[in-house]
Structure formats: C-alpha cells, structure tokens
Coordinates of N, CA and C in Angstrom, one line a residue:
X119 N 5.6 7.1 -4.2 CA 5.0 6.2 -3.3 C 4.7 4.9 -4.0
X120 N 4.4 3.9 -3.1 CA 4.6 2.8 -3.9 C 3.3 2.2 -4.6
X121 N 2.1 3.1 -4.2 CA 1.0 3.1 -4.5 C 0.6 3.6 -6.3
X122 N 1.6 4.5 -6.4 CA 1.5 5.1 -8.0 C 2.5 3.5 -8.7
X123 N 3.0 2.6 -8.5 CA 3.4 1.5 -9.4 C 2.4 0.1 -9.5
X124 N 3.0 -0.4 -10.8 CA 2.3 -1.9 -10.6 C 3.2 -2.4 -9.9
X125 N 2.4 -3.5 -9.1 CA 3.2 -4.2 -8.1 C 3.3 -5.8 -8.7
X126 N 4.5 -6.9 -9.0 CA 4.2 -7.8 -9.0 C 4.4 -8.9 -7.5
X127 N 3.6 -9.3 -7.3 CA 3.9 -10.0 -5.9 C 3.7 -11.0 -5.9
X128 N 5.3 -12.1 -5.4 CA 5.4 -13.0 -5.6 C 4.5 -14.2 -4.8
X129 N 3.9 -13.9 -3.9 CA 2.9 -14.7 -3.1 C 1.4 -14.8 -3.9
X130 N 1.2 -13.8 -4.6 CA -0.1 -13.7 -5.4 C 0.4 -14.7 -6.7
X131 N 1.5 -14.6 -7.3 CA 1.9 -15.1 -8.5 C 1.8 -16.7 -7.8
X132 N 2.2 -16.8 -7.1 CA 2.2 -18.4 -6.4 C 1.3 -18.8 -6.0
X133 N 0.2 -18.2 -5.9 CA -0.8 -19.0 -5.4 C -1.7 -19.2 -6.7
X134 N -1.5 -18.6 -8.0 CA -2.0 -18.5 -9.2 C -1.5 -19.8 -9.7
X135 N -0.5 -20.4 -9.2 CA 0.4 -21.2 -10.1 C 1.5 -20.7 -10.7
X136 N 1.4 -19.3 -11.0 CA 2.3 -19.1 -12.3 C 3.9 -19.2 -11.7
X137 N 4.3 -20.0 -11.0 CA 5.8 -19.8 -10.3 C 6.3 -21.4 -11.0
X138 N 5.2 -22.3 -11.1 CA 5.7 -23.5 -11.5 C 6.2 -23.8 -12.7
X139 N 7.0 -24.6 -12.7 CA 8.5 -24.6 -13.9 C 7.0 -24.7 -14.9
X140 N 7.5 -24.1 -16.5 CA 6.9 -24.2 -17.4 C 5.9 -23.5 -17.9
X141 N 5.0 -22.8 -16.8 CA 3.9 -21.9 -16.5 C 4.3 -20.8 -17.9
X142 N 3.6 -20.4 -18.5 CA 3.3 -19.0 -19.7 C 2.0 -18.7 -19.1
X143 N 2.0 -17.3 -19.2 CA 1.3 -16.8 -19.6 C 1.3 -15.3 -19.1
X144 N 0.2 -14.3 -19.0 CA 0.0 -13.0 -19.2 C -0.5 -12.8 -17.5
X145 N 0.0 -11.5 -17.3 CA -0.6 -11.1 -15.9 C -1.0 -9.8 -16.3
X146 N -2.4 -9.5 -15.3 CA -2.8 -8.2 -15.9 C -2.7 -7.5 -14.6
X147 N -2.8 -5.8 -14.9 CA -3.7 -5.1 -13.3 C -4.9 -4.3 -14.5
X148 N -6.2 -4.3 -13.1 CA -7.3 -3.7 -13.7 C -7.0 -2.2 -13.3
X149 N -7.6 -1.3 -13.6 CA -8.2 0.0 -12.7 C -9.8 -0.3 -13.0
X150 N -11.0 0.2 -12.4 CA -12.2 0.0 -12.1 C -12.5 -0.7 -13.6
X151 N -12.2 -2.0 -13.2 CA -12.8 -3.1 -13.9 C -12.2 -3.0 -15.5
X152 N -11.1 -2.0 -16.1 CA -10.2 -2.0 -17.4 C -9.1 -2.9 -16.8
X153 N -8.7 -3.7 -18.0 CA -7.2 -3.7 -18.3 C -6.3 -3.0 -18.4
X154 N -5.5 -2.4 -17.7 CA -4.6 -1.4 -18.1 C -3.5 -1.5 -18.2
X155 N -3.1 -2.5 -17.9 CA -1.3 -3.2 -18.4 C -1.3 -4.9 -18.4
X156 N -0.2 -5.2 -19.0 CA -0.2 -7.2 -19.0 C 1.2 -6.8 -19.2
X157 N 1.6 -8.0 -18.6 CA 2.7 -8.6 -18.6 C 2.9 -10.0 -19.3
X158 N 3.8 -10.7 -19.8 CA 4.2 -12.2 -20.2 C 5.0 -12.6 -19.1
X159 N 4.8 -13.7 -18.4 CA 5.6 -14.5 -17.5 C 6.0 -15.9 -17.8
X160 N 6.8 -16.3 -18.3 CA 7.5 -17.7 -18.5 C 8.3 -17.9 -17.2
X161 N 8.0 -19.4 -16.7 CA 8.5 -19.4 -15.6 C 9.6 -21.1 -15.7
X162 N 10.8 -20.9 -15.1 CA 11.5 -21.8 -15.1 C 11.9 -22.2 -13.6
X163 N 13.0 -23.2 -13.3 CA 12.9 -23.9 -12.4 C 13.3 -22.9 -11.1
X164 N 14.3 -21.6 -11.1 CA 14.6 -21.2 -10.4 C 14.3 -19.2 -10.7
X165 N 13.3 -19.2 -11.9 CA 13.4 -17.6 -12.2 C 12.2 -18.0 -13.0
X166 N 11.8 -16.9 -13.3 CA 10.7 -16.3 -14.3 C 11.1 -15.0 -15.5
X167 N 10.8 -15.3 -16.1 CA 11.1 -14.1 -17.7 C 9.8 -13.5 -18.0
X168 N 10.3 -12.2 -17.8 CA 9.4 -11.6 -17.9 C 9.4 -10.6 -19.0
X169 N 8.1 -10.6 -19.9 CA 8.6 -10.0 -21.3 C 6.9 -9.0 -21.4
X170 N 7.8 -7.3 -21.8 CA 6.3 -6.4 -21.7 C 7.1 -5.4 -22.3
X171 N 6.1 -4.6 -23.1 CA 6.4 -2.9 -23.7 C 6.1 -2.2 -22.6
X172 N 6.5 -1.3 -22.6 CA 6.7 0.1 -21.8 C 6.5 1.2 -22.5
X173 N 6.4 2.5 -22.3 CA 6.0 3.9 -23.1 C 6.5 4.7 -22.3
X174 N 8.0 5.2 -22.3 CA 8.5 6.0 -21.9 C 9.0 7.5 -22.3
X175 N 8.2 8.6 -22.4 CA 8.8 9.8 -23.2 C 8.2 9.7 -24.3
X176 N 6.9 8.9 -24.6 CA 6.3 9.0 -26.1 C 7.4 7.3 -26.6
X177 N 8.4 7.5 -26.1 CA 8.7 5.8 -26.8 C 8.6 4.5 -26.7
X178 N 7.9 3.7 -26.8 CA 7.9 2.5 -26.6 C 9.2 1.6 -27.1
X179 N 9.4 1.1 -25.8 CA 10.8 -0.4 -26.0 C 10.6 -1.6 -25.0
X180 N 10.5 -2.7 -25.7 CA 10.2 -3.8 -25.5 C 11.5 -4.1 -24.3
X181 N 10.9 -4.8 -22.8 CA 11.8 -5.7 -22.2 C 11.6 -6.9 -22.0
X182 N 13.0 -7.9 -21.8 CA 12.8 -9.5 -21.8 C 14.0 -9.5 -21.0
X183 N 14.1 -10.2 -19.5 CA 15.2 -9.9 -18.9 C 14.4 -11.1 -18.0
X184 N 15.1 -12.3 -16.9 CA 14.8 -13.1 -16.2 C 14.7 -12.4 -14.8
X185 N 14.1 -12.8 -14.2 CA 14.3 -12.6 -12.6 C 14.2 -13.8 -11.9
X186 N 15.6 -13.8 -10.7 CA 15.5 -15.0 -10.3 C 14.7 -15.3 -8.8
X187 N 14.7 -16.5 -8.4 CA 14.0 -16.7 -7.5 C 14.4 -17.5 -6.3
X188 N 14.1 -17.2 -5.5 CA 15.1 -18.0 -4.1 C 13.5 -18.8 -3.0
X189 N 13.9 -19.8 -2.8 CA 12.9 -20.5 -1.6 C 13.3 -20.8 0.0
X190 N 12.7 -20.2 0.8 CA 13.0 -20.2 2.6 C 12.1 -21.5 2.5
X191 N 12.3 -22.0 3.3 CA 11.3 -23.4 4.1 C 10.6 -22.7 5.8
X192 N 9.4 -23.2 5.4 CA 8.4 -23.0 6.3 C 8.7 -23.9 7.7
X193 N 8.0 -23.3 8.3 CA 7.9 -23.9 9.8 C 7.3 -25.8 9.8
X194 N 6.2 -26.0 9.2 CA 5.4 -27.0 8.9 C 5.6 -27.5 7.6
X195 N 6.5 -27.6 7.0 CA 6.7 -28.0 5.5 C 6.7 -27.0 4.5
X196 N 6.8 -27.1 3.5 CA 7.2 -26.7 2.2 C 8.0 -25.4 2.5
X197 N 7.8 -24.5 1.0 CA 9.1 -23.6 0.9 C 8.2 -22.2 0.3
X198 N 8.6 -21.1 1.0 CA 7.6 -19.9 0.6 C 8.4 -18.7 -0.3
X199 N 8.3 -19.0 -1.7 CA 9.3 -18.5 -2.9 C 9.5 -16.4 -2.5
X200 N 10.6 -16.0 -2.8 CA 10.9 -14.5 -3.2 C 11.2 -14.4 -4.5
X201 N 11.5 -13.3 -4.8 CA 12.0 -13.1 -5.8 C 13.4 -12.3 -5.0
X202 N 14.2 -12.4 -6.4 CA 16.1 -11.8 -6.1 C 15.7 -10.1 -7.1
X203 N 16.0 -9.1 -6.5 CA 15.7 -7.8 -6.9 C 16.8 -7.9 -8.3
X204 N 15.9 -7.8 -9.4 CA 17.0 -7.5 -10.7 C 18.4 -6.6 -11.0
X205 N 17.9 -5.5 -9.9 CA 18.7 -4.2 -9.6 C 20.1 -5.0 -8.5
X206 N 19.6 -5.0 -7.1 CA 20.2 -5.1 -6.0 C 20.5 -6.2 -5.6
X207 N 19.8 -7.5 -5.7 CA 20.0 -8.9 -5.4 C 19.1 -9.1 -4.5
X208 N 18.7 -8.7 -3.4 CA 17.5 -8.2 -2.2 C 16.9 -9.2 -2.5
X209 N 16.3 -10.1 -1.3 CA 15.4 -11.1 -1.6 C 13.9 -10.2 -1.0
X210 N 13.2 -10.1 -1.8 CA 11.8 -9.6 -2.0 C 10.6 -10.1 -1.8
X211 N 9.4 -9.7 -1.9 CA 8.1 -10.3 -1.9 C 7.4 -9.8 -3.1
X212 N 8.0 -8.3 -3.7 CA 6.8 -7.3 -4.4 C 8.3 -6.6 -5.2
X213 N 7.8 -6.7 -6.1 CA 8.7 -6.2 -7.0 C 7.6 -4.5 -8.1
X214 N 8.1 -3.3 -8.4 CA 7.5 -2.8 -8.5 C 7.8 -2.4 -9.7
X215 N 7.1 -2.2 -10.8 CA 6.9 -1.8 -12.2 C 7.6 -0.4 -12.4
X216 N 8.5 -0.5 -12.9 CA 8.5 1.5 -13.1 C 9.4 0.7 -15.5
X217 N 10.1 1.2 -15.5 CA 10.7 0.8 -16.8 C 11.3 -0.7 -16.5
X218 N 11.8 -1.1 -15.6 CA 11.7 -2.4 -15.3 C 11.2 -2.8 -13.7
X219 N 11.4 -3.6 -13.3 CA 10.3 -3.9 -12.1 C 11.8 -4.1 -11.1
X220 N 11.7 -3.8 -9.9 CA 12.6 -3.4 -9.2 C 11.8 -3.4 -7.7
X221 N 12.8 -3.6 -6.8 CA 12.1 -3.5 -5.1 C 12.1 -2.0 -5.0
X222 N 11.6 -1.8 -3.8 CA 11.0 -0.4 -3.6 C 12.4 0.7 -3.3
X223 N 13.1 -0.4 -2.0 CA 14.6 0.6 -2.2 C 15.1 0.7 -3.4
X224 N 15.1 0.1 -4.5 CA 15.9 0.9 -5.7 C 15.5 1.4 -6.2
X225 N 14.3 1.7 -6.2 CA 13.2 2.8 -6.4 C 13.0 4.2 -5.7
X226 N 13.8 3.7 -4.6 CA 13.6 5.1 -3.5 C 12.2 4.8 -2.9
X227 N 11.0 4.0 -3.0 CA 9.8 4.1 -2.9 C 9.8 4.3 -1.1
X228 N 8.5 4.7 -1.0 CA 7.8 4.7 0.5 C 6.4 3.9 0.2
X229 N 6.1 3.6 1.6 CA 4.8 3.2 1.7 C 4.1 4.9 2.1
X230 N 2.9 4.8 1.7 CA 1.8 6.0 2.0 C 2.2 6.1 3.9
X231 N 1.9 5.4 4.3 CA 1.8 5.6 5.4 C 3.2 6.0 6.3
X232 N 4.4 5.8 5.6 CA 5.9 6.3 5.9 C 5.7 7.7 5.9
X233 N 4.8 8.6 5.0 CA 4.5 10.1 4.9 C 3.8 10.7 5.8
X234 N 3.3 9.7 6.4 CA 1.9 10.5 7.3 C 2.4 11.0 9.0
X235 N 1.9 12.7 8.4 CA 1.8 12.9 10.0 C 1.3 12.6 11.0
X236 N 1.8 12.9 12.4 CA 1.0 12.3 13.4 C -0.8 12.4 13.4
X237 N -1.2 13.7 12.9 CA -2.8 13.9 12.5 C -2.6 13.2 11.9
X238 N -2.3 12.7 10.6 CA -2.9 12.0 9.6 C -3.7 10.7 10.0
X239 N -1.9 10.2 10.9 CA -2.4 8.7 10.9 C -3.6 8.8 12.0
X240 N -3.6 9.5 13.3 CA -4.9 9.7 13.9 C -5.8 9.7 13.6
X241 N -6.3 10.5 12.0 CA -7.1 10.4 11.4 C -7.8 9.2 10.5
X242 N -6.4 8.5 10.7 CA -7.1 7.2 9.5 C -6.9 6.2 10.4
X243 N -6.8 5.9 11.5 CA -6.9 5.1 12.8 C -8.2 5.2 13.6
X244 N -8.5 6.9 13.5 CA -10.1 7.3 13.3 C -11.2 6.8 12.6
X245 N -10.6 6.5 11.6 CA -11.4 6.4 10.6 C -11.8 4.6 10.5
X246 N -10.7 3.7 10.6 CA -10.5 2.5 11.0 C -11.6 2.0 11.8
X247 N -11.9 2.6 13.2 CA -12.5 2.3 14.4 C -14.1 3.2 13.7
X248 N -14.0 4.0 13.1 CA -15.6 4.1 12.7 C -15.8 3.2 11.3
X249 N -15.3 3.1 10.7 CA -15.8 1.4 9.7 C -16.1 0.2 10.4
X250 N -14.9 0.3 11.6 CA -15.6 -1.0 12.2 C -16.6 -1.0 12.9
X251 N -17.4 0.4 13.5 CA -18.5 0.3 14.1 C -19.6 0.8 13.5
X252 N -19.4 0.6 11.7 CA -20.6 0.6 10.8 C -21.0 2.5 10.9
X253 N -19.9 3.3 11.7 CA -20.2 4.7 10.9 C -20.0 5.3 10.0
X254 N -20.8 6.7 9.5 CA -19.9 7.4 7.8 C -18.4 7.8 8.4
X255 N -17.5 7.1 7.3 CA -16.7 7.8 7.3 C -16.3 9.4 7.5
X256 N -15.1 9.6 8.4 CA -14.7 11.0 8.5 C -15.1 11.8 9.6
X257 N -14.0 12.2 10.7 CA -14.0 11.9 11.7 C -14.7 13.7 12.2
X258 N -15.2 14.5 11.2 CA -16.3 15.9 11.3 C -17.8 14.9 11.4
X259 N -18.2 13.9 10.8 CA -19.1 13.4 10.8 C -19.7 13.0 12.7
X260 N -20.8 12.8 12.6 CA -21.2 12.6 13.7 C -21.6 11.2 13.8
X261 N -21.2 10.8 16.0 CA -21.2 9.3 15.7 C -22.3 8.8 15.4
X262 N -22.2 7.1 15.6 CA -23.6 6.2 15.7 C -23.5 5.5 16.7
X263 N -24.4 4.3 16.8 CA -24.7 3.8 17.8 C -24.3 2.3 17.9
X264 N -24.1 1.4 18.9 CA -23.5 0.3 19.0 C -23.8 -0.9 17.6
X265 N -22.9 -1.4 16.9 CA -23.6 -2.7 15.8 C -24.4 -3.5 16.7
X266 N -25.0 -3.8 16.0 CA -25.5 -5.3 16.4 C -24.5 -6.5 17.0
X267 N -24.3 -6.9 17.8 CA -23.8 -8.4 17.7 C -22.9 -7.9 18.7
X268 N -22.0 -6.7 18.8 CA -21.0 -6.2 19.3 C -21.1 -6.3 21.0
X269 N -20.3 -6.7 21.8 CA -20.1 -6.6 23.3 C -20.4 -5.3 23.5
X270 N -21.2 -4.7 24.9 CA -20.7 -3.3 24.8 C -19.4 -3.0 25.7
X271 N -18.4 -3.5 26.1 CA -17.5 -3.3 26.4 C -16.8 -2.9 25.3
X272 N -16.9 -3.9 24.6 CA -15.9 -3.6 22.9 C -15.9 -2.2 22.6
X273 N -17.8 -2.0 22.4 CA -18.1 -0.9 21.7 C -17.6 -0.1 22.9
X274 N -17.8 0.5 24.1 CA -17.4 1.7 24.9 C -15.4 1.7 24.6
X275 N -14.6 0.1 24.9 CA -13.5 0.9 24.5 C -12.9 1.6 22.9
X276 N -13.9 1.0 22.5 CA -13.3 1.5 21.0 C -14.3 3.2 20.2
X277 N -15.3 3.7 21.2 CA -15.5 4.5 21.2 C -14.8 5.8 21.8
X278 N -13.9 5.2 23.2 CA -13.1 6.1 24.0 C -11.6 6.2 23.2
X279 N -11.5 5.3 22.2 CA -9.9 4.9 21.5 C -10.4 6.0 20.4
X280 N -11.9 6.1 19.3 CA -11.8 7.3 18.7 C -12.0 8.4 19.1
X281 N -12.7 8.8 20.4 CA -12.7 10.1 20.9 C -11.1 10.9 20.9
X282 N -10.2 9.6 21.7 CA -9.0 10.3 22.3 C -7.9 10.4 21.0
X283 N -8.5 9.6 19.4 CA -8.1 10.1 18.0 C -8.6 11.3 17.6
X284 N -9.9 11.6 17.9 CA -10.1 12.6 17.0 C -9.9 13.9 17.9
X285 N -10.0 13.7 19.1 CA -9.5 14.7 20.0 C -8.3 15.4 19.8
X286 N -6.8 14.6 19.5 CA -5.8 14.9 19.5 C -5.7 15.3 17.6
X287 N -6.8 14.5 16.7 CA -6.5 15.2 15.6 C -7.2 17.2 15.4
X288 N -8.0 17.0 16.0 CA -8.6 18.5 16.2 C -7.9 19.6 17.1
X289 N -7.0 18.9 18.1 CA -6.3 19.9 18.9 C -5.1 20.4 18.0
X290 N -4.6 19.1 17.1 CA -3.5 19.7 15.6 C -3.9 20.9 15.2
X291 N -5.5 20.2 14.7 CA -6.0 21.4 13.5 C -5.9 22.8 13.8
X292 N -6.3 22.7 15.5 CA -6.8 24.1 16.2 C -5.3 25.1 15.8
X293 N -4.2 23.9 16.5 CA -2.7 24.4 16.2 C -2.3 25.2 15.1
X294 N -2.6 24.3 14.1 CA -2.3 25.0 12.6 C -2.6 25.9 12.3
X295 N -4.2 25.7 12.7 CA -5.2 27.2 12.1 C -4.4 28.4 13.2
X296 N -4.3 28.1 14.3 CA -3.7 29.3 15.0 C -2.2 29.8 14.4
X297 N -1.4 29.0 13.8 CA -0.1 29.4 13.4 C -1.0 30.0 12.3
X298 N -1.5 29.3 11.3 CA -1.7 30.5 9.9 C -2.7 31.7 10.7
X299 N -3.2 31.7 11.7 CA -4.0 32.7 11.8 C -3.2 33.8 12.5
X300 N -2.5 33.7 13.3 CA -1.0 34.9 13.9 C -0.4 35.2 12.9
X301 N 0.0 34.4 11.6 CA 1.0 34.7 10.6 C 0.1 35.6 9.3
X302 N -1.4 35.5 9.6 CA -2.6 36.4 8.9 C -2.7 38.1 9.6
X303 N -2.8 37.7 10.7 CA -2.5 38.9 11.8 C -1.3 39.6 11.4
X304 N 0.2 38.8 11.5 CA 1.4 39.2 11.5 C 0.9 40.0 9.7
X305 N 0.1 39.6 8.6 CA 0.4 40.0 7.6 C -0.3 41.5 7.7
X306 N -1.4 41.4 8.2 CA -2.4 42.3 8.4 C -1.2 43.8 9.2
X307 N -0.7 43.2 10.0 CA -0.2 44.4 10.8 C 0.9 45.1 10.1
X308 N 1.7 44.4 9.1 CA 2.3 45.0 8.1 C 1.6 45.9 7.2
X309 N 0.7 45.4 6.9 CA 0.5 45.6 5.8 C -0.8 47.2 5.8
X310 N -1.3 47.2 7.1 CA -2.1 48.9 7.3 C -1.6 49.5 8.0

C-alpha cells in the first residue's frame, strides 16, 4: 500500500521552491516529530538529482540517478510541473521511495482505500460524518447532539446519511457473525 512508502510529491516540492533551476538541498519525512529519512535534491532546468543511502538486506548502497520533469500549462497562466516516472516514463504527481523512487504502478502500489470492503468504507464514511458533527469516533459509540453554528437541516440529513451507514455496516457484521456462527455449529455437529 502506498501508505507503507515515502512519498515524494512534486506539488509539495514546488511550492517549497525546491523545483527551481539550481535549488540544493535535503528533504526530510518525520514520524511523530523524528527525522527518519532525508534525501539530497539538486535541481536543474528540466530534472532534479536526487542523491540518498538506502539499507537493503543489512546493506547499504548509495543512489544518484536524475529524474526528469515535464510542465502542463494552467488554465489562468503558468505551468503546473510532474515528474517523468524513472522506471516507466508516466508523467506523475508522487513518486514513491522503495530502493529507488518510482510511481505507484511500478510498484504495483494501491491506495488504502482500493482494499476496502463495502463495510469498511461505510465504516469510515461513518466515521467522516461523526468528526464532522464533533462526535467520538466509531460508529458502536453513541450519538451526540447538533454543533453549534450547524443548520438543522444539515444536521438531520447528515444524521439520516450515518444511520443508513452504520445500519448497512451492522447488517454485514450480523452476516459474517452468522456465516462463522453456522460454520461453528457445522463444527460442533461433527465433532459430538
């Protein structure tokens, strides 16, 4: 999933500056508030070089390899940069860290949410509509009551939108539990 890589993304890298001819310097990602990897990015007129250690198998080996870069033109002026996939050629947004940085198809990657079952995403669409109405998370939890400031039109349809989520996520569950609970039965009846 594409969630287990570092991501470099060229719209963040551009709004930093670091896309403009001449640009050095180091890109990091945090985990809660550490350092946990950097990169070197030298950037030239139509690519960026990008130079970083890796630790693969207990070995560490140094890469220095360019990636290049292509510009579309906007609606209203200027030009909004990709990157060219080092692997594939693919013009990109997000290029993803693994031993070299690469788009997600040549990675095989998914997004999290390409995995999720129909509960799931009911679940986290559930969950969505109770953040926005300032309840605890988790859709066994019990509701609350209208925010402040909120229409109550808003709030009743967005109350009836998580009922008829969590409804259809609990009628799954009931499903499931009844399949393992016949196939508990089915063991039981074998088995005395």
């Amino acid at each position: 999933m594409t969630a287990h890589y570092r991501r470099l993304d060229v719209r963040a890298l551009h709004r930093a500056g670091a896309l403009s001819a001449g640009w050095r310097g180091g890109w990091c990602w945090y985990r809660r508030g550490a350092k946990v990897a950097e990169i070197n990015i030298e950037a030239g007129e139509a690519s960026i070089r990008l130079r970083y250690t890796a630790t693969s198998n207990g070995e560490r080996k140094h890469y220095d390899y360019p990636v290049m870069l292509t510009r579309t033109g906007c609606n209203y002026g200027g030009a909004r940069p990709w990157f060219l996939c080092p692997c594939c050629g693919r013009r990109v947004a997000i290029l993803y860290g693994g031993a070299a940085f690469a788009c997600r198809r040549c990675y095989r990657l998914a997004y999290e949410v390409q995995r999720e079952t129909d509960t799931d995403r009911a679940i986290r669409r559930a969950d969505a509509i109770r953040a926005r109405l300032g309840w605890e998370p988790g859709i066994l939890n019990g509701e609350g009551g209208k925010p402040k400031g909120m229409h109550w039109r808003t709030f009743w349809r967005l109350r009836a939108e998580h009922e008829r989520l969590t409804g259809g996520a609990m009628q799954a569950w009931a499903r499931q539990l009844g399949i393992v609970g016949a196939r508990l039965d089915g063991l039981r009846g074998r088995g005395g």
